[in-house]
Amino acid sequence: MTAATHSTLFPQVPDSADAVLDGLDPEQREVATSLRGPVCVLAGAGTGKTRAITHRIAYGVRAGILQPTTVLAVTFTNRAAGEMRGRLRQLGAVGVQARTFHSAALRQLQYFWPKAIGGAMPRLVDRKIQLVADAAAACRVRLDRGELRDVTAEIEWSKVTQTVPADYALAAAKAGRETPRDPAEIAQLYSAYEELKRGRGVIDFEDVLLLTVAVLQDRQDVAQQVRAQYQHFVVDEYQDVSPLQQRLLDLWLGDRDDLCVVGDASQTIYSFTGATPDHLLDFRLRHPGATVVKLVRDYRSTPQVVHLANGLLAQARGRAADHRLELISQRPAGPEPVYTEYTDEPAEAEGAARRIRELIDSGVPPAEIAVLFRTNSQSEIYEQALADAGVPYQLRGAERFFDRPEVRKAGTALRAAARFGGNDALLDDTVDLPSQVRAVLSGEGWTTEPPAGSGAVRERWESLAALVHLAQDFAAAKPDATLGDLVAELDERAGAQHAPTVQGVTLASLHSAKGLEWDVVFLVGLAEGMMPITYAKTDEQTEEERRLLYVGVTRARERLHLSWALARSPGGRAGRRPSRFLDGLRPGSAGAGGRLAVAGAGGVERGSAGRSALAPAPRRTQRAPARCRVCGRSLTDAGEMKLMRCEGCPSDMDEGVYERLLAWRALQAERSGQPAFCVFTDKTLMAIAETVPDDERELSRIPGVGARKLTRYGADVLAICAGQEVDGAEDGD
């Protein structure tokens, strides 16, 4: 599923520092050899960013330029950190710390707690949802399971954005968050949650970062000790850094600039958790002398997949879109993406399962196929369809591979067999390492054929089958390896969380697919209301949905299938439309087949000479066609263009605001002695009542509100939208 699984599983360690650089392209080599001062790597999907930064660390260590114990590489998931540790081990860079922000902060907090705070460190709660439930009970607020998750997410967002309970309502409104309950109520629950934690003497994961920041700010001696330990920092997925994580990074650095950051603004898909690409996009402003390297050579996907990915971003708007990278495929040509429309969702799932069955029968390994969807609730119908088609699958999002009970138990059995195998009758007829592993795991429930159906039994079998496949790969790479050698390898992988590939089709949400890749990807459910999701109302939210689809597209190496259903269930009204993001890209849609605008090219820029490498790409002068904000259809009627929706699409107009605007307009027209439409047309008032703008910037975006009318009427209109009384007085021009 990752780049690591597509390369040799057990490569030889390079015999010299220069050998570490072998095989890198010019831009990757520039990353690897730029070892001093601030470095910013803008890396498109599939361009080998992890390869570049791990070779950078390994080259610095092997050349004696970097001391391994002084390097801290930080990323965002345990899986990514484990993969980085595995790659560094393969490159001979032993002793480098590769951790998540939370893991690195927790180690420091545990070490310095007795000195900086005193006493025993509070217990860390790994799941805060029960505490939130207890806080709700204390406040006499009833929350169902979904609301509990949503309120917990709001508390997490508040903490990573350094928002205290008293400021939550204002901060949420400013950020445009769709709050699951009344903001004042969430603030009350947040406050009660913090009180409960203090009373019980526990802390949560966000507290780990907050407390580490507090210690480093308040205790200069501690900060100096940390800075003496870590002198060189590498941050992966820098577009996902939250304000709190950036604050911690600043404290780790102090006044130094030995920092290398890697990211892609076009893959920012976690803003709902507090992540922001601003730190990446503003890197050159904070570090004017930085070296900026752009990686645009895509080694993952065929030109056909890359063309579609570039096309998606060519239609994007906003700050992240201004910094998009135009990928250049380095692979041979492959098949064109396949677009399929189905009558309903069950038909879509059955169609995908049928095609997957055909691919597997033609020789494509199940582990090289993925079905990606927008929400986890879409998985069940695909689980059933794959089970009915006899297709093995795994559902992403469960606990980490080596944390699964069946994997831990299998490891214990293999360890015992390695130690006392001579007395084990199970091993009497085994002739090699793979047969030994199959014999041992048969006692744990592994069989040559998978069990029928789905659920926990099937997931358990898939985990054991993954260990069997790993043993086969290990024996092929090291023919003389023993069962004890395999156990040692498993222990190392468990420490690094470097999981083998489970032999089944992957079912995953688009968010959980980030960082993974497959030969064949099915992007399903690409209908308006699901992509973009129905609750993406603002321009920023809609653009994040586009980036999410871009992430999904760029997971595919060779084949890409995109599909949507016209109705939810058989016999239902076929009222759905394909995602607006596919307009101009799928065959038969408006504008399909046009040339793509070229954005940022690859290359290197040093210091502050010339145009900033982080400056926006030149804007296209051609205006994009107006599209319905509900269904995505191109608009040509002037009235529809003012509403920014089709006449027949549902309206979410605030009737109260509309009535007050009509009354206000009538008074304005009477006092100025002009027809009412000269103030604002009905369509413009309807657009205002549907948008309900908060400020002049939002109001000015509405067609029919020009600069003159904004100056003349803007204050009144915004007051009406805010529910304030307006007397309608008009002083004239």
XYZ file of C-alpha atoms in Angstrom:
733
model
C 0.000 0.000 0.000
C 2.941 2.323 0.466
C 5.976 3.138 -1.598
C 7.948 0.953 0.797
C 5.936 -2.152 -0.053
C 6.502 -1.596 -3.755
C 10.279 -1.585 -3.362
C 12.550 -4.414 -2.244
C 11.484 -5.465 1.234
C 14.967 -6.130 2.567
C 17.531 -4.012 0.636
C 21.233 -3.878 1.363
C 22.534 -0.967 3.459
C 24.492 1.535 1.262
C 28.231 1.085 1.795
C 29.079 4.821 1.891
C 27.597 8.297 2.261
C 27.833 8.891 -1.495
C 26.027 5.610 -2.128
C 23.073 6.991 -0.158
C 22.610 9.537 -2.957
C 22.493 6.922 -5.709
C 19.198 6.841 -7.559
C 17.980 10.284 -6.462
C 16.802 12.702 -9.134
C 18.395 16.207 -9.262
C 15.780 17.828 -7.006
C 15.770 14.962 -4.497
C 19.573 15.099 -4.442
C 19.368 18.834 -3.751
C 17.139 18.100 -0.756
C 19.537 15.408 0.456
C 22.626 17.604 0.257
C 21.127 20.869 1.598
C 21.978 20.164 5.206
C 22.358 23.621 6.706
C 19.981 26.495 7.265
C 16.237 26.526 6.639
C 15.038 24.305 3.783
C 11.491 24.125 2.441
C 10.550 21.181 0.215
C 7.342 21.621 -1.776
C 6.572 18.044 -2.752
C 3.681 16.984 -4.961
C 1.910 13.658 -4.523
C 4.044 10.703 -5.569
C 7.239 12.707 -5.994
C 9.288 10.782 -3.427
C 9.286 13.239 -0.524
C 9.825 10.564 2.129
C 12.673 9.147 0.060
C 14.218 12.606 -0.249
C 14.110 13.484 3.451
C 15.176 10.058 4.737
C 18.127 10.074 2.324
C 18.869 13.635 3.484
C 19.094 12.500 7.110
C 21.024 9.344 6.209
C 23.480 11.236 3.999
C 24.117 13.800 6.734
C 24.672 11.065 9.329
C 26.811 8.822 7.105
C 28.924 11.805 5.965
C 29.540 12.829 9.592
C 27.813 16.201 9.122
C 24.903 15.372 11.427
C 25.156 13.562 14.732
C 22.284 11.024 14.719
C 21.264 11.649 18.345
C 20.830 15.369 17.661
C 18.343 14.866 14.795
C 14.594 14.867 15.435
C 12.329 13.945 12.524
C 8.678 14.708 13.192
C 5.592 13.541 11.364
C 1.886 13.147 12.094
C 1.038 9.458 12.400
C 2.650 6.495 14.100
C 2.516 4.661 10.775
C 4.460 7.417 8.992
C 6.973 7.647 11.840
C 7.393 3.865 11.766
C 7.973 3.886 8.013
C 10.554 6.641 8.422
C 12.388 4.683 11.117
C 12.342 1.601 8.891
C 13.806 3.488 5.937
C 16.493 5.120 8.076
C 17.426 1.704 9.422
C 17.753 0.383 5.859
C 20.010 3.335 4.998
C 22.291 2.756 7.971
C 21.227 5.877 9.913
C 20.933 4.377 13.387
C 20.098 6.523 16.413
C 17.926 9.152 14.705
C 14.663 9.940 16.483
C 11.596 9.770 14.187
C 8.418 10.487 16.118
C 5.046 12.145 16.015
C 4.685 15.557 17.659
C 2.775 13.940 20.519
C 5.269 11.128 21.017
C 8.262 13.501 21.097
C 6.489 15.902 23.461
C 5.364 13.085 25.765
C 8.925 11.779 26.165
C 10.154 15.246 27.049
C 7.287 15.880 29.448
C 7.825 12.575 31.246
C 11.532 13.271 31.590
C 11.261 16.854 32.824
C 8.080 16.618 34.909
C 9.825 15.875 38.257
C 12.275 18.736 37.687
C 9.930 21.338 36.187
C 6.676 20.610 38.039
C 7.362 18.041 40.720
C 5.546 14.944 41.866
C 4.164 12.192 39.685
C 3.014 13.022 36.182
C -0.778 12.697 35.740
C -2.123 9.648 33.962
C -2.662 10.066 30.224
C -6.155 9.163 28.989
C -6.053 7.735 25.475
C -9.815 8.109 24.836
C -11.439 11.279 26.049
C -14.970 10.480 24.906
C -15.973 8.977 28.287
C -14.751 12.107 30.049
C -16.832 14.204 27.655
C -19.848 12.009 28.447
C -19.262 12.543 32.169
C -18.939 16.298 31.600
C -22.239 16.277 29.709
C -23.901 14.410 32.570
C -22.535 16.942 35.055
C -24.018 19.735 32.925
C -27.293 17.783 32.535
C -26.892 17.771 28.764
C -27.999 14.686 26.827
C -25.673 13.724 23.959
C -26.106 10.750 21.652
C -23.077 8.824 20.413
C -22.635 10.977 17.322
C -22.906 14.208 19.305
C -20.368 12.889 21.811
C -17.845 12.376 18.995
C -18.592 15.792 17.529
C -18.292 17.645 20.847
C -15.042 15.775 21.543
C -13.736 16.937 18.158
C -14.672 20.542 19.021
C -12.736 20.307 22.283
C -9.712 18.911 20.445
C -9.914 21.695 17.852
C -10.119 24.296 20.607
C -7.024 22.984 22.314
C -4.823 22.711 19.214
C -5.834 26.258 18.249
C -5.096 27.357 21.842
C -8.692 28.472 22.467
C -9.925 28.485 26.072
C -13.583 27.681 26.932
C -14.516 31.340 27.446
C -13.364 32.183 23.895
C -14.788 29.129 22.136
C -18.014 30.644 20.770
C -16.250 33.635 19.233
C -13.377 31.543 17.840
C -15.759 28.976 16.312
C -17.792 31.714 14.633
C -14.659 33.384 13.308
C -13.413 30.068 11.899
C -16.799 29.367 10.288
C -17.212 26.046 12.121
C -20.475 24.123 11.910
C -20.945 23.452 15.616
C -22.871 20.299 16.612
C -24.658 22.124 19.464
C -25.138 25.725 20.510
C -21.626 27.244 20.876
C -22.387 28.454 24.402
C -23.377 24.917 25.364
C -20.183 23.469 23.884
C -18.155 26.061 25.791
C -19.920 24.923 28.976
C -19.142 21.263 28.208
C -15.529 22.144 27.386
C -15.163 23.942 30.721
C -16.746 21.037 32.615
C -14.455 18.598 30.795
C -11.378 20.536 31.908
C -12.678 20.651 35.500
C -13.229 16.881 35.489
C -9.696 16.259 34.236
C -8.216 18.397 36.960
C -10.354 16.718 39.604
C -9.334 13.237 38.475
C -5.678 14.124 37.988
C -5.507 13.091 34.333
C -4.396 14.767 31.099
C -5.281 14.187 27.431
C -3.139 14.125 24.289
C -3.619 17.838 23.588
C -2.497 18.582 27.162
C 0.775 16.823 26.369
C 1.552 19.499 23.773
C 0.141 22.354 25.873
C 2.094 21.328 28.983
C 5.317 20.798 27.038
C 4.926 24.259 25.529
C 4.289 25.715 29.001
C 7.370 24.026 30.477
C 9.633 25.160 27.635
C 8.275 28.727 27.894
C 8.566 28.980 31.671
C 11.794 27.083 32.318
C 14.743 28.365 30.312
C 16.986 25.696 31.804
C 14.708 22.966 30.447
C 14.469 24.669 27.057
C 18.251 24.937 26.848
C 18.643 21.261 27.719
C 16.197 20.223 24.984
C 17.901 22.492 22.442
C 21.281 21.059 23.373
C 19.916 17.567 22.689
C 18.140 18.309 19.400
C 19.924 20.601 16.975
C 18.493 19.588 13.601
C 14.770 19.215 12.809
C 12.870 17.684 9.902
C 9.073 18.074 9.750
C 7.062 15.977 7.302
C 3.498 16.846 6.138
C 4.115 20.440 7.205
C 0.844 21.584 5.620
C -0.954 19.786 8.475
C 0.758 21.642 11.339
C -1.621 23.211 13.879
C -0.877 26.505 15.662
C -0.048 24.564 18.830
C 2.382 22.250 17.039
C 4.031 25.229 15.352
C 4.440 26.882 18.759
C 6.128 23.737 20.099
C 8.411 23.569 17.056
C 9.401 27.221 17.563
C 10.317 26.480 21.185
C 12.377 23.463 20.168
C 14.263 25.574 17.642
C 14.855 28.653 19.767
C 16.831 31.197 17.730
C 18.302 28.551 15.385
C 17.246 27.767 11.823
C 18.473 24.202 11.210
C 15.044 23.182 9.990
C 13.794 21.264 6.962
C 10.034 21.210 6.299
C 8.223 19.151 3.667
C 4.661 19.586 2.478
C 2.098 20.190 -0.224
C -0.623 22.811 0.253
C -2.785 20.928 -2.258
C -2.997 18.022 0.197
C -4.327 20.061 3.120
C -7.369 18.011 4.148
C -7.422 18.276 7.932
C -8.371 21.905 8.566
C -11.316 20.698 10.681
C -8.756 19.477 13.232
C -6.944 22.831 13.333
C -4.349 22.087 10.637
C -3.409 24.995 8.382
C -1.104 25.302 5.363
C -0.265 28.896 6.329
C 2.937 27.850 8.101
C 4.130 26.148 4.905
C 3.034 28.977 2.616
C 4.560 31.640 4.892
C 7.830 29.760 5.436
C 9.793 32.085 3.142
C 8.432 35.142 4.970
C 9.691 33.802 8.305
C 12.952 32.506 6.789
C 13.955 34.863 3.927
C 17.220 33.012 3.336
C 15.593 29.593 2.968
C 16.397 27.165 0.196
C 13.173 26.093 -1.533
C 13.092 22.871 -3.553
C 10.082 21.800 -5.615
C 9.520 18.119 -6.333
C 7.169 17.636 -9.293
C 8.414 14.409 -10.922
C 5.637 11.937 -10.156
C 6.999 8.394 -9.886
C 3.756 6.906 -8.620
C 1.080 7.451 -11.248
C 0.678 7.084 -14.997
C 0.375 10.199 -17.206
C -3.379 9.568 -17.450
C -3.858 9.649 -13.670
C -1.539 12.655 -13.324
C -3.441 14.523 -16.062
C -6.687 14.097 -14.125
C -5.024 15.178 -10.864
C -3.587 18.298 -12.505
C -6.976 19.023 -14.043
C -8.664 18.949 -10.648
C -6.240 21.522 -9.256
C -6.380 23.684 -12.388
C -9.990 24.495 -11.442
C -9.173 25.209 -7.793
C -9.361 28.600 -6.124
C -7.908 30.135 -3.000
C -4.480 30.515 -1.468
C -3.512 26.836 -1.544
C -4.490 26.694 -5.228
C -2.179 29.626 -5.960
C 0.736 27.425 -4.844
C -0.290 24.234 -6.611
C 2.377 22.092 -8.244
C 1.983 20.793 -11.808
C 3.004 17.130 -11.620
C 4.971 15.469 -14.438
C 4.531 11.699 -14.658
C 7.705 9.639 -14.964
C 5.868 6.409 -15.756
C 4.826 4.787 -19.045
C 1.348 5.494 -20.350
C -1.535 3.555 -18.843
C -5.289 3.217 -19.322
C -7.538 6.266 -19.221
C -9.587 6.786 -16.047
C -12.961 5.024 -16.244
C -16.116 6.994 -15.391
C -19.299 5.038 -14.609
C -22.804 6.200 -13.759
C -25.107 3.799 -11.882
C -28.830 3.895 -11.205
C -28.455 3.497 -7.430
C -25.884 2.870 -4.681
C -26.321 -0.944 -4.449
C -25.782 -1.164 -8.200
C -22.650 0.990 -7.834
C -21.262 -1.282 -5.097
C -22.074 -4.436 -7.058
C -20.498 -2.949 -10.183
C -17.288 -2.099 -8.318
C -17.157 -5.565 -6.723
C -17.692 -7.214 -10.130
C -14.826 -5.247 -11.699
C -12.575 -5.983 -8.739
C -13.345 -9.695 -9.056
C -12.360 -9.505 -12.744
C -9.119 -7.693 -11.895
C -8.166 -10.283 -9.283
C -8.991 -13.121 -11.696
C -6.716 -11.457 -14.259
C -3.797 -11.493 -11.817
C -3.992 -8.188 -9.914
C -3.198 -8.869 -6.205
C -6.132 -7.902 -3.916
C -3.747 -5.846 -1.752
C -3.076 -3.601 -4.768
C -6.734 -2.552 -5.054
C -8.571 0.027 -2.956
C -12.127 1.340 -2.725
C -12.151 4.890 -1.374
C -15.232 6.776 -0.186
C -16.018 10.114 1.439
C -17.500 8.863 4.736
C -17.093 5.663 6.744
C -20.858 5.123 6.627
C -20.467 4.207 2.943
C -18.287 1.172 3.727
C -20.974 -1.325 4.718
C -22.532 -1.656 1.274
C -19.084 -2.272 -0.257
C -18.162 -4.778 2.439
C -21.296 -6.725 1.609
C -20.794 -6.492 -2.151
C -17.180 -7.700 -1.907
C -18.139 -10.522 0.444
C -20.895 -11.610 -1.957
C -18.352 -11.604 -4.810
C -15.892 -13.677 -2.767
C -13.337 -10.849 -2.650
C -11.058 -10.588 0.414
C -10.907 -7.113 1.940
C -9.677 -5.145 4.931
C -11.220 -2.040 6.439
C -8.736 0.711 7.328
C -9.166 2.588 10.545
C -8.841 -0.268 13.050
C -5.997 -0.487 15.544
C -2.425 -0.689 14.291
C -1.345 -4.027 12.855
C 1.019 -5.083 15.631
C -1.456 -3.959 18.299
C -4.132 -6.386 17.096
C -4.743 -9.169 19.654
C -4.377 -11.945 17.075
C -1.028 -10.528 15.888
C 0.325 -10.269 19.429
C -0.800 -13.828 20.151
C 0.725 -15.088 16.888
C 3.995 -13.395 17.783
C 4.030 -15.204 21.129
C 3.410 -18.543 19.389
C 6.186 -17.940 16.838
C 8.587 -16.893 19.587
C 7.843 -20.086 21.541
C 8.290 -22.215 18.408
C 11.637 -20.544 17.685
C 12.802 -21.299 21.205
C 11.398 -24.810 21.720
C 10.636 -25.909 18.136
C 12.581 -29.142 18.462
C 9.897 -30.502 20.783
C 6.920 -29.259 18.753
C 5.151 -31.958 16.713
C 3.626 -29.239 14.530
C 7.045 -28.612 13.004
C 7.987 -32.251 12.334
C 7.056 -32.159 8.633
C 8.131 -28.609 7.835
C 10.982 -28.131 5.396
C 11.531 -24.353 5.296
C 10.735 -21.118 7.107
C 7.384 -20.390 5.371
C 6.098 -23.894 6.119
C 7.155 -23.515 9.757
C 5.220 -20.265 10.032
C 2.153 -21.765 8.343
C 2.289 -24.719 10.728
C 2.533 -22.520 13.822
C -0.175 -20.106 12.696
C -2.534 -22.931 11.770
C -2.827 -23.422 15.515
C -3.891 -19.777 15.814
C -6.665 -20.005 13.216
C -4.888 -19.525 9.894
C -6.129 -21.739 7.048
C -5.154 -21.988 3.400
C -8.568 -20.625 2.395
C -10.172 -17.570 4.005
C -13.369 -17.997 6.037
C -16.662 -17.133 4.383
C -18.324 -13.772 4.937
C -17.003 -10.716 6.709
C -16.560 -9.357 10.212
C -14.114 -10.066 13.031
C -13.355 -13.673 11.990
C -12.343 -12.564 8.518
C -10.256 -9.651 9.841
C -8.429 -12.058 12.195
C -7.636 -14.400 9.285
C -6.375 -11.493 7.151
C -3.960 -10.481 9.922
C -2.514 -14.002 10.182
C -2.326 -14.284 6.392
C -0.276 -11.077 6.343
C 2.270 -12.731 8.657
C 2.413 -15.780 6.364
C 3.119 -13.568 3.347
C 5.779 -11.662 5.287
C 7.512 -14.948 6.129
C 7.553 -15.882 2.430
C 9.086 -12.509 1.462
C 11.625 -12.736 4.296
C 12.697 -16.241 3.280
C 13.030 -15.188 -0.366
C 15.288 -12.276 0.645
C 17.295 -14.336 3.166
C 17.241 -18.036 2.182
C 19.238 -19.101 5.243
C 16.997 -17.264 7.729
C 15.642 -19.172 10.707
C 12.406 -18.837 12.621
C 14.382 -16.941 15.263
C 15.559 -14.457 12.619
C 11.956 -13.879 11.558
C 10.875 -13.309 15.156
C 13.650 -10.729 15.547
C 12.478 -9.019 12.341
C 8.886 -8.962 13.637
C 10.062 -7.434 16.912
C 11.924 -4.711 15.033
C 8.899 -4.030 12.846
C 6.620 -3.926 15.865
C 8.893 -1.334 17.421
C 8.831 0.686 14.219
C 5.145 -0.063 13.448
C 6.265 -1.219 9.986
C 3.346 -3.501 9.158
C 3.326 -6.017 6.309
C 0.655 -5.746 3.660
C -2.612 -7.515 4.413
C -3.674 -9.550 1.361
C -7.089 -8.049 0.729
C -8.785 -5.190 -1.083
C -8.620 -2.057 1.063
C -11.804 -0.218 1.990
C -11.017 3.224 3.355
C -12.248 6.761 3.665
C -10.432 9.366 1.612
C -8.993 10.894 4.778
C -7.542 7.594 6.027
C -6.083 6.851 2.569
C -3.680 9.799 2.833
C -0.093 8.591 2.491
C -1.023 5.258 0.888
C -1.083 4.063 -2.724
C -2.394 1.171 -4.808
C -2.163 -0.066 -8.395
C -5.943 0.244 -8.812
C -8.217 2.735 -7.050
C -12.009 2.903 -7.142
C -13.308 6.345 -6.145
C -16.975 5.776 -5.385
C -19.951 7.919 -4.427
C -18.774 10.931 -6.462
C -22.173 12.640 -6.545
C -23.143 16.139 -5.444
C -23.952 16.092 -1.748
C -21.246 13.533 -1.062
C -18.358 15.061 -3.055
C -18.348 17.845 -2.104
C -20.108 16.780 1.085
C -23.397 18.549 1.661
C -22.199 20.464 4.713
C -19.299 22.098 2.815
C -20.936 25.499 2.403
C -18.133 28.062 2.267
C -15.626 28.478 -0.558
C -12.847 27.315 1.746
C -14.742 24.162 2.742
C -15.591 23.372 -0.877
C -11.952 23.771 -1.921
C -10.879 21.412 0.850
C -13.314 18.855 -0.596
C -11.630 19.305 -3.984
C -8.246 18.705 -2.368
C -9.649 15.572 -0.717
C -10.673 14.215 -4.116
C -7.206 15.149 -5.429
C -5.666 13.055 -2.657
C -7.913 10.169 -3.696
C -6.963 10.442 -7.369
C -3.245 10.545 -6.597
C -3.441 7.289 -4.617
C -3.688 5.366 -7.924
C -0.590 4.084 -9.680
C -2.081 2.623 -12.869
C -5.871 2.356 -12.999
C -8.523 4.708 -11.751
C -12.270 4.070 -11.658
C -14.609 6.930 -10.754
C -18.315 6.333 -10.201
C -21.530 7.851 -8.863
C -25.147 6.787 -8.414
C -28.228 8.720 -9.508
C -30.302 7.492 -6.541
C -29.632 6.174 -3.052
C -31.754 3.021 -3.312
C -33.353 0.956 -6.103
C -36.479 2.632 -7.391
C -35.556 5.971 -5.808
C -35.753 9.305 -7.599
C -32.767 9.669 -9.919
C -32.108 13.262 -8.923
C -28.412 13.192 -8.212
C -25.716 14.712 -10.404
C -22.050 13.761 -10.714
C -19.649 15.877 -8.661
C -19.038 19.379 -9.966
C -15.318 18.658 -9.553
C -15.512 16.332 -12.560
C -16.973 18.993 -14.867
C -14.598 19.604 -17.735
C -12.694 16.416 -16.902
C -15.044 13.500 -17.507
C -15.962 12.779 -21.130
C -19.069 14.601 -22.299
C -18.991 17.294 -19.593
C -18.612 20.991 -20.383
C -15.016 21.937 -21.214
C -13.689 18.374 -21.245
C -10.358 17.941 -22.988
C -9.058 21.494 -22.617
C -5.437 22.343 -21.935
C -4.389 22.596 -18.329
C -2.862 25.757 -16.944
C 0.725 25.172 -15.863
C 1.438 26.166 -12.279
C 4.628 25.770 -10.284
C 7.420 23.875 -12.035
C 10.087 21.843 -10.287
C 13.458 23.238 -9.326
C 15.515 24.934 -6.646
C 15.660 28.500 -5.381
C 18.107 29.772 -2.800
C 17.974 32.782 -0.567
C 15.692 35.721 -1.348
C 16.806 36.584 -4.880
C 14.170 36.893 -7.561
C 10.510 35.992 -7.282
C 9.753 33.973 -4.170
C 9.417 30.251 -4.758
C 6.401 30.460 -2.506
C 4.829 33.321 -4.444
C 1.490 32.568 -6.084
C 1.515 31.051 -9.529
C 0.473 33.535 -12.224
C -3.298 33.786 -12.342
C -5.140 32.847 -15.476
C -6.867 35.762 -17.146
C -9.766 33.679 -18.446
C -12.718 33.840 -16.057
C -13.997 30.452 -14.929
C -17.608 29.688 -15.913
C -20.255 30.395 -13.272
C -21.526 27.162 -11.759
C -24.503 26.289 -9.582
C -23.320 26.029 -5.981
C -25.837 23.200 -5.378
C -25.534 20.893 -8.389
C -22.461 22.281 -10.189
C -24.166 22.861 -13.582
C -22.793 25.720 -15.694
C -25.001 28.826 -15.430
C -25.851 31.098 -18.363
C -29.062 32.820 -17.252
C -28.324 36.213 -15.641
C -30.818 35.631 -12.830
C -29.385 32.222 -12.015
C -25.873 33.668 -12.101
C -26.915 36.224 -9.479
C -28.312 33.465 -7.268
C -25.305 31.230 -8.088
C -27.735 28.316 -8.409
C -30.250 26.879 -10.830
C -33.833 28.060 -10.448
C -34.892 24.478 -9.815
C -32.257 23.698 -7.164
C -33.333 23.927 -3.517
C -32.911 27.279 -1.759
C -31.652 27.695 1.794
C -32.867 31.297 1.970
C -33.483 32.957 5.339
C -37.094 34.053 4.842
C -36.941 36.504 7.739
C -33.900 38.272 6.331
C -35.522 38.377 2.879
C -38.733 39.995 4.196
C -36.757 42.619 6.134
C -34.644 43.361 3.049
C -37.794 43.839 0.941
C -39.261 46.300 3.469
C -35.956 48.166 3.721
C -35.651 48.353 -0.086
C -39.177 49.743 -0.440
C -38.347 52.536 1.998
C -35.051 53.277 0.231
C -36.820 53.451 -3.153
C -39.565 55.722 -1.788
C -37.085 58.159 -0.238
C -34.841 58.300 -3.294
C -37.741 58.494 -5.753
C -36.523 55.621 -7.905
C -37.856 52.138 -8.760
C -37.156 49.431 -6.187
C -35.017 47.383 -8.604
C -32.587 50.325 -8.831
C -31.709 49.733 -5.189
C -31.304 45.949 -5.545
C -33.087 43.472 -7.807
C -35.209 40.694 -6.360
C -32.570 38.140 -7.363
C -29.837 40.078 -5.581
C -31.931 40.284 -2.410
C -32.610 36.558 -2.641
C -28.875 35.888 -3.052
C -28.157 38.046 0.008
C -30.821 36.214 2.033
C -29.385 32.851 0.976
C -25.796 33.822 1.758
C -26.424 36.038 4.856
C -22.960 37.633 4.649
C -21.058 38.528 7.814
C -18.860 41.285 6.424
C -18.280 43.569 3.434
C -15.930 41.071 1.805
C -18.624 38.386 1.689
C -21.289 40.897 0.632
C -19.128 42.213 -2.227
C -18.888 38.704 -3.717
C -22.632 38.604 -4.422
C -23.448 39.498 -8.041
C -25.336 42.795 -8.150
C -23.485 44.322 -5.194
C -20.954 46.614 -6.825
C -18.521 49.000 -5.146
C -20.962 51.936 -5.307
C -23.847 49.989 -3.770
C -21.539 48.459 -1.199
C -20.545 51.952 -0.054
C -24.104 53.264 -0.137
C -26.070 50.338 1.285
C -23.531 47.893 2.722
C -23.817 48.932 6.379
C -27.629 48.655 6.323
C -27.656 45.288 4.562
C -25.082 43.786 6.951
C -27.032 45.128 9.925
C -30.209 43.468 8.627
C -28.335 40.191 8.083
C -27.082 40.418 11.657
C -30.639 40.835 12.936
C -30.220 44.479 13.936
C -32.816 47.214 13.541
C -32.288 49.653 10.647
C -34.317 52.856 10.307
C -33.783 53.075 6.537
C -32.527 56.663 6.642
C -30.682 57.630 3.449
C -28.604 60.755 3.116
C -28.282 60.525 -0.655
C -25.109 60.800 -2.730
